[in-house]
Amino acid sequence: MSDHAGKASFSGSPVVVGVIPDQNPVVWVKALELAHSLNAPLIAAFVDPASSRIEWAPGDFVLPNAVNTAVEPEEETSIAAAELKENLAAGAANHATAWSLRIIGGDPALAIGRLAAAVKASTIVVGARRPGIIAKVDDLVSGSMFHHLMTTQTVPVLGIPSPDAQ
């Protein structure tokens, strides 16, 4: 048996992309292009760090029902996810890539990592740090999600730089 047994291959294995409201659209477009080039589905992961609802049971077992079917329509997360889904659909209109949106909760890096492992993703795509002093302070306080993913995942992590970065 090879050392790569049980690991996802690039071709056909899902690509997971972290998405947030008001994210620079270049992250979504690059993730769509990558998934298309790999002939793979794209899974957009919207993480609500304040949510106690998660798709995971102890032992990293993925629950059979996705959280997005259980979120109340009036909840802030549900409203944000609905708007995000509309924006993602508009951005994907000119791409022939199959995609879906998953709502997950908890620490963003851990939640995205668990999702990637559960779907045997070939790649995780995230937007790199936003420019500005507030983003730098946030990274100092909570740490960079990109760094957390790079140091904890077994699949490649692709950081898409902000076009505003200098």
mmCIF file of C-alpha atoms in Angstrom:
data_model
loop_
_atom_site.group_PDB
_atom_site.id
_atom_site.type_symbol
_atom_site.label_atom_id
_atom_site.label_comp_id
_atom_site.label_asym_id
_atom_site.label_seq_id
_atom_site.Cartn_x
_atom_site.Cartn_y
_atom_site.Cartn_z
ATOM 1 C CA MET A 1 0.000 0.000 0.000
ATOM 2 C CA SER A 2 1.403 3.434 -0.873
ATOM 3 C CA ASP A 3 1.953 6.288 1.542
ATOM 4 C CA HIS A 4 -0.788 8.185 -0.245
ATOM 5 C CA ALA A 5 -3.561 5.640 0.370
ATOM 6 C CA GLY A 6 -6.719 7.284 1.650
ATOM 7 C CA LYS A 7 -5.575 10.777 0.676
ATOM 8 C CA ALA A 8 -7.520 12.819 -1.854
ATOM 9 C CA SER A 9 -6.030 13.281 -5.277
ATOM 10 C CA PHE A 10 -6.114 16.676 -6.953
ATOM 11 C CA SER A 11 -8.232 15.675 -9.936
ATOM 12 C CA GLY A 12 -11.895 15.330 -8.992
ATOM 13 C CA SER A 13 -11.438 15.827 -5.233
ATOM 14 C CA PRO A 14 -13.382 18.773 -3.829
ATOM 15 C CA VAL A 15 -11.837 22.166 -3.269
ATOM 16 C CA VAL A 16 -12.914 23.889 -0.033
ATOM 17 C CA VAL A 17 -12.926 27.684 0.092
ATOM 18 C CA GLY A 18 -13.494 29.810 3.169
ATOM 19 C CA VAL A 19 -16.017 32.552 2.448
ATOM 20 C CA ILE A 20 -17.230 35.532 4.456
ATOM 21 C CA PRO A 21 -19.670 38.363 3.760
ATOM 22 C CA ASP A 22 -18.085 41.321 1.941
ATOM 23 C CA GLN A 23 -15.036 39.249 1.025
ATOM 24 C CA ASN A 24 -13.074 40.416 -1.964
ATOM 25 C CA PRO A 25 -14.610 38.547 -4.934
ATOM 26 C CA VAL A 26 -11.159 37.564 -6.236
ATOM 27 C CA VAL A 27 -11.015 34.768 -3.603
ATOM 28 C CA TRP A 28 -14.239 33.211 -4.932
ATOM 29 C CA VAL A 29 -13.235 33.622 -8.586
ATOM 30 C CA LYS A 30 -9.803 32.031 -8.022
ATOM 31 C CA ALA A 31 -11.416 29.140 -6.119
ATOM 32 C CA LEU A 32 -13.897 28.622 -8.982
ATOM 33 C CA GLU A 33 -11.052 28.639 -11.503
ATOM 34 C CA LEU A 34 -9.007 26.165 -9.443
ATOM 35 C CA ALA A 35 -11.945 23.784 -9.008
ATOM 36 C CA HIS A 36 -12.724 24.005 -12.714
ATOM 37 C CA SER A 37 -9.103 23.273 -13.663
ATOM 38 C CA LEU A 38 -9.147 20.217 -11.391
ATOM 39 C CA ASN A 39 -12.559 19.093 -12.666
ATOM 40 C CA ALA A 40 -13.659 19.154 -9.035
ATOM 41 C CA PRO A 41 -16.658 20.401 -7.092
ATOM 42 C CA LEU A 42 -16.219 23.533 -4.984
ATOM 43 C CA ILE A 43 -17.476 23.701 -1.412
ATOM 44 C CA ALA A 44 -17.827 27.192 0.050
ATOM 45 C CA ALA A 45 -17.497 27.102 3.839
ATOM 46 C CA PHE A 46 -19.120 29.920 5.805
ATOM 47 C CA VAL A 47 -18.010 29.679 9.421
ATOM 48 C CA ASP A 48 -19.979 31.283 12.230
ATOM 49 C CA PRO A 49 -17.445 31.375 15.089
ATOM 50 C CA ALA A 50 -20.159 32.232 17.615
ATOM 51 C CA SER A 51 -22.371 29.309 16.656
ATOM 52 C CA SER A 52 -22.833 26.392 18.984
ATOM 53 C CA ARG A 53 -24.366 24.459 16.091
ATOM 54 C CA ILE A 54 -21.716 22.519 14.293
ATOM 55 C CA GLU A 55 -21.788 19.676 11.799
ATOM 56 C CA TRP A 56 -19.428 17.560 13.847
ATOM 57 C CA ALA A 57 -19.909 15.041 16.609
ATOM 58 C CA PRO A 58 -17.126 13.957 18.975
ATOM 59 C CA GLY A 59 -14.366 12.140 17.129
ATOM 60 C CA ASP A 60 -14.740 14.322 14.032
ATOM 61 C CA PHE A 61 -17.718 12.269 12.815
ATOM 62 C CA VAL A 62 -19.696 14.292 10.283
ATOM 63 C CA LEU A 63 -23.366 14.434 11.152
ATOM 64 C CA PRO A 64 -25.705 13.322 8.352
ATOM 65 C CA ASN A 65 -27.671 16.564 8.254
ATOM 66 C CA ALA A 66 -25.993 19.835 7.350
ATOM 67 C CA VAL A 67 -26.407 22.707 9.776
ATOM 68 C CA ASN A 68 -27.709 25.017 7.069
ATOM 69 C CA THR A 69 -30.962 23.044 7.052
ATOM 70 C CA ALA A 70 -31.429 23.627 10.805
ATOM 71 C CA VAL A 71 -30.628 27.336 11.127
ATOM 72 C CA GLU A 72 -33.646 29.501 11.862
ATOM 73 C CA PRO A 73 -34.441 31.881 8.957
ATOM 74 C CA GLU A 74 -34.498 34.953 11.233
ATOM 75 C CA GLU A 75 -31.103 34.294 12.799
ATOM 76 C CA GLU A 76 -28.255 36.658 11.903
ATOM 77 C CA THR A 77 -26.183 33.768 10.562
ATOM 78 C CA SER A 78 -29.011 32.609 8.321
ATOM 79 C CA ILE A 79 -29.554 36.096 6.923
ATOM 80 C CA ALA A 80 -25.824 36.576 6.280
ATOM 81 C CA ALA A 81 -25.580 33.118 4.677
ATOM 82 C CA ALA A 82 -28.542 33.805 2.383
ATOM 83 C CA GLU A 83 -26.988 37.066 1.196
ATOM 84 C CA LEU A 84 -23.619 35.359 0.808
ATOM 85 C CA LYS A 85 -25.173 32.546 -1.231
ATOM 86 C CA GLU A 86 -26.740 35.095 -3.596
ATOM 87 C CA ASN A 87 -23.375 36.839 -4.039
ATOM 88 C CA LEU A 88 -21.596 33.524 -4.626
ATOM 89 C CA ALA A 89 -24.200 32.475 -7.187
ATOM 90 C CA ALA A 90 -23.795 35.774 -9.039
ATOM 91 C CA GLY A 91 -20.008 35.354 -9.015
ATOM 92 C CA ALA A 92 -20.282 31.779 -10.269
ATOM 93 C CA ALA A 93 -22.736 32.601 -13.069
ATOM 94 C CA ASN A 94 -20.045 32.607 -15.762
ATOM 95 C CA HIS A 95 -18.272 29.498 -14.476
ATOM 96 C CA ALA A 96 -19.142 25.881 -15.221
ATOM 97 C CA THR A 97 -18.077 24.711 -11.769
ATOM 98 C CA ALA A 98 -20.454 22.803 -9.492
ATOM 99 C CA TRP A 99 -20.493 24.411 -6.054
ATOM 100 C CA SER A 100 -22.335 24.339 -2.756
ATOM 101 C CA LEU A 101 -22.413 26.385 0.442
ATOM 102 C CA ARG A 102 -21.934 24.812 3.870
ATOM 103 C CA ILE A 103 -22.577 26.673 7.118
ATOM 104 C CA ILE A 104 -20.365 25.452 9.923
ATOM 105 C CA GLY A 105 -19.550 26.744 13.375
ATOM 106 C CA GLY A 106 -16.663 27.059 15.746
ATOM 107 C CA ASP A 107 -13.088 28.190 15.310
ATOM 108 C CA PRO A 108 -12.769 29.021 11.591
ATOM 109 C CA ALA A 109 -9.458 27.243 10.950
ATOM 110 C CA LEU A 110 -10.503 24.109 12.834
ATOM 111 C CA ALA A 111 -13.961 24.027 11.243
ATOM 112 C CA ILE A 112 -12.631 24.444 7.709
ATOM 113 C CA GLY A 113 -9.940 21.834 8.386
ATOM 114 C CA ARG A 114 -12.507 19.315 9.653
ATOM 115 C CA LEU A 115 -14.716 19.944 6.630
ATOM 116 C CA ALA A 116 -11.754 19.481 4.275
ATOM 117 C CA ALA A 117 -10.849 16.203 5.967
ATOM 118 C CA ALA A 118 -14.447 14.969 5.919
ATOM 119 C CA VAL A 119 -14.873 15.567 2.180
ATOM 120 C CA LYS A 120 -11.303 14.467 1.346
ATOM 121 C CA ALA A 121 -10.576 17.855 -0.185
ATOM 122 C CA SER A 122 -7.596 18.276 -2.459
ATOM 123 C CA THR A 123 -7.048 21.923 -1.521
ATOM 124 C CA ILE A 124 -8.233 24.583 0.905
ATOM 125 C CA VAL A 125 -8.490 28.132 -0.457
ATOM 126 C CA VAL A 126 -8.660 31.171 1.813
ATOM 127 C CA GLY A 127 -8.278 34.879 1.373
ATOM 128 C CA ALA A 128 -5.038 36.222 2.750
ATOM 129 C CA ARG A 129 -5.020 38.876 5.427
ATOM 130 C CA ARG A 130 -6.958 42.010 4.684
ATOM 131 C CA PRO A 131 -4.924 45.200 4.485
ATOM 132 C CA GLY A 132 -5.107 47.758 7.269
ATOM 133 C CA ILE A 133 -4.300 48.246 10.913
ATOM 134 C CA ILE A 134 -7.490 46.580 12.194
ATOM 135 C CA ALA A 135 -6.648 43.383 10.307
ATOM 136 C CA LYS A 136 -3.106 43.428 11.714
ATOM 137 C CA VAL A 137 -4.395 43.844 15.267
ATOM 138 C CA ASP A 138 -6.904 41.032 14.710
ATOM 139 C CA ASP A 139 -4.093 38.738 13.508
ATOM 140 C CA LEU A 140 -2.027 39.604 16.583
ATOM 141 C CA VAL A 141 -4.922 38.848 18.922
ATOM 142 C CA SER A 142 -6.436 35.762 17.313
ATOM 143 C CA GLY A 143 -3.731 34.666 14.896
ATOM 144 C CA SER A 144 -3.857 34.272 11.159
ATOM 145 C CA MET A 145 -6.343 31.691 9.899
ATOM 146 C CA PHE A 146 -4.038 31.043 6.936
ATOM 147 C CA HIS A 147 -1.161 30.309 9.330
ATOM 148 C CA HIS A 148 -3.377 28.040 11.465
ATOM 149 C CA LEU A 149 -4.419 26.091 8.376
ATOM 150 C CA MET A 150 -0.864 25.881 7.007
ATOM 151 C CA THR A 151 0.403 24.392 10.252
ATOM 152 C CA THR A 152 -2.429 21.956 10.927
ATOM 153 C CA GLN A 153 -3.643 20.585 7.588
ATOM 154 C CA THR A 154 -2.468 17.654 5.509
ATOM 155 C CA VAL A 155 -3.759 19.123 2.239
ATOM 156 C CA PRO A 156 -2.350 22.163 0.437
ATOM 157 C CA VAL A 157 -3.640 25.552 1.552
ATOM 158 C CA LEU A 158 -3.790 28.299 -1.048
ATOM 159 C CA GLY A 159 -3.880 31.898 0.175
ATOM 160 C CA ILE A 160 -5.297 34.414 -2.271
ATOM 161 C CA PRO A 161 -3.768 37.834 -1.644
ATOM 162 C CA SER A 162 -5.979 40.885 -1.556
ATOM 163 C CA PRO A 163 -5.673 43.050 -4.655
ATOM 164 C CA ASP A 164 -5.349 45.954 -2.197
ATOM 165 C CA ALA A 165 -2.223 44.451 -0.578
ATOM 166 C CA GLN A 166 0.976 46.349 -1.148
#
